[in-house]
Amino acid sequence: MLTSLDGFFEGPNHDISWHNVDQEFNEFAVEQTSLVDTMLFGRRTYQLFEGFWPDAHKLPDITKEDLAVAQIINHAKKIVFSKTLQSVSEKENWKNIQLEKEVEAGFITELKKQPGKDIAVFGSSNLGVSLLEKGLLDEVRILLNPIVIGKGTPLFHGLKNKVDFKLTKSRNFASGNVLLYYHPQFKT
Amino acid sequence: MRRIVVTEFMSLDGVFEDPGGAEGFKYGGWTMAFNNEEFMKFKTEELMAADDMLLGRITYEDFAKAWPERSGDPFSDKFNSMPKYVVSKTIKKVTWNNSHIIKGGSAAKEIARLKETDGGDIIVHGSGQLVNFLLELALIDELRVLLYPVVLGTGKRLFAKNYSKLKLIEASPFKTGVVALRYKQVK
């Protein structure tokens, strides 16, 4: 999740125009995305991705990093969790999609047992909260932007009880962004 | 020109309420388990570089209750002896040692005047409303945030309604997972 210093991942009206990443991060993103072969989405993030990635290669100013990411996302197994979406459809450069109505612990656990690379959740705040509360989230990566936005939706908005985390890694970028890796700590 | 240094404790979801546990918040004291020798070193260096404290009324009143009873260590002694300026429209009496009132209406002028005097940093702790005021007027020279590895889900947030770009000076993790962040305000 990309967040402001004051802990918001989006401004009012889902505004993410303030999100900032640099070239160094883009190169890092290609590396990271290549470690993943499955992506889980909530409806809103899925629709954002669907609206951009399949045709991204046609953009005149597309970077080579974005081209690489587009390829990976296209081929990855994409699972969308939504009670309201009726269907998801494949199109050119956008294949391998599945729609699920509920976030079921059994389904997710089975998915995790399959051989393969890591499973990524991009954006998708409500889905993230659901996975966190069910103890199914293994790692949270926060890209902290050097900005205070004052209003918006906080990280893990809707979480019923506080969650402690363990910081496992951190990395600073030239843009002033700080990438922080955390493992949720669950009381057993 | 002296620097105004704002120093805050924050959860990953931007909450700054009751980090020490004295204010009766549901998760009060949520920072305590993470404060190790790296934390003490960070806070001590910060305090020793400062000559004055600038606070809003609520934080001032909380500190005025808790700090006078502490003594015998360099940190508490300095906290109690140093000049404190409380910015408030309503406060009439101050009981904590070496306290001075800055009337709400003339805050900008008085703070500018304080910055022109000689001395070390002017340090601001907590003080949500005052910090928003300083942020809006671009008076913050350094913003220090200790980011705790916890999501609270509820609680008062700092920086309500303000928008400001920042420049990162330093980001250093402590062994306990707290990340010490230092920023300049981009004016």
Coordinates of C-alpha atoms in Angstrom, one line a residue, chain A residues 3-8 15 17-18 132 142 144-167 169-170 172-173 175-178 180 182, chain B residues 10-15 26-27 30 34 135 143 145 147-154 157-168 170-179 181 183:
Chain A
T3 CA 0.4 5.8 2.0
S4 CA 0.9 9.5 3.0
L5 CA 2.9 10.2 6.2
D6 CA -0.4 10.7 8.0
G7 CA -1.5 7.1 7.2
F8 CA -3.9 7.6 4.3
D15 CA -8.1 10.6 -5.0
S17 CA -3.3 11.9 -7.8
W18 CA -0.8 12.7 -5.1
L132 CA -5.6 -9.3 7.9
I142 CA 4.0 0.2 2.9
L144 CA 5.5 5.8 2.7
N145 CA 5.2 9.0 0.6
P146 CA 6.8 12.3 1.9
I147 CA 3.5 14.1 2.1
V148 CA 0.8 15.0 4.6
I149 CA -2.7 15.0 3.0
G150 CA -4.9 15.7 6.0
K151 CA -8.0 13.9 4.8
G152 CA -8.9 10.5 3.2
T153 CA -9.1 6.8 4.0
P154 CA -6.7 5.5 6.5
L155 CA -4.6 2.3 6.0
F156 CA -6.7 -0.7 7.0
H157 CA -9.8 1.4 7.5
G158 CA -12.5 -0.7 9.1
L159 CA -10.1 -2.9 11.2
K160 CA -12.0 -3.8 14.4
N161 CA -9.1 -4.3 16.7
K162 CA -5.5 -3.1 16.8
V163 CA -2.9 -5.2 15.1
D164 CA 0.8 -5.2 16.0
F165 CA 3.4 -5.7 13.3
K166 CA 7.1 -6.7 13.2
L167 CA 9.2 -4.5 10.9
K169 CA 13.0 -4.6 6.3
S170 CA 13.2 -1.0 5.1
N172 CA 14.8 4.4 1.3
F173 CA 14.3 5.8 -2.3
S175 CA 12.3 10.4 -4.1
G176 CA 12.0 10.4 -0.3
N177 CA 9.7 7.5 -0.3
V178 CA 10.4 4.8 2.3
L180 CA 8.7 -0.7 4.9
Y182 CA 6.0 -5.7 8.1
Chain B
M10 CA 2.4 8.0 15.2
S11 CA 0.8 4.6 14.4
L12 CA 0.9 3.3 10.8
D13 CA -2.7 4.5 10.3
G14 CA -1.8 8.1 11.4
V15 CA -3.1 8.1 15.0
K26 CA -8.8 2.6 24.6
Y27 CA -5.3 1.8 23.4
W30 CA 0.5 1.9 22.6
F34 CA 8.6 -0.5 21.7
L135 CA 2.1 23.5 9.2
L143 CA 9.1 17.3 11.4
V145 CA 7.8 11.3 13.4
L147 CA 6.4 5.6 13.3
Y148 CA 5.2 2.6 15.4
P149 CA 4.6 -0.9 14.0
V150 CA 1.0 -0.9 14.9
V151 CA -2.4 -0.2 13.3
L152 CA -4.9 1.1 15.9
G153 CA -8.0 1.5 13.7
T154 CA -9.3 4.3 15.9
R157 CA -5.3 11.9 14.0
L158 CA -2.6 14.5 13.6
F159 CA -2.7 16.8 10.5
A160 CA -6.4 17.0 10.2
K161 CA -7.2 18.9 7.0
N162 CA -3.7 20.0 6.2
Y163 CA -1.9 19.2 3.0
S164 CA 1.9 19.6 2.8
K165 CA 4.7 18.1 0.7
L166 CA 7.8 17.1 2.7
K167 CA 11.4 16.3 2.0
L168 CA 12.8 13.2 3.7
E170 CA 16.4 10.5 7.4
A171 CA 14.5 7.2 7.9
S172 CA 16.1 4.9 10.4
P173 CA 14.6 1.8 11.9
F174 CA 15.0 0.8 15.6
K175 CA 15.4 -2.8 16.6
T176 CA 11.9 -2.8 18.0
G177 CA 10.4 -1.9 14.5
V178 CA 9.9 1.7 15.2
V179 CA 11.0 3.9 12.3
L181 CA 11.6 9.7 10.3
Y183 CA 11.4 15.6 7.3

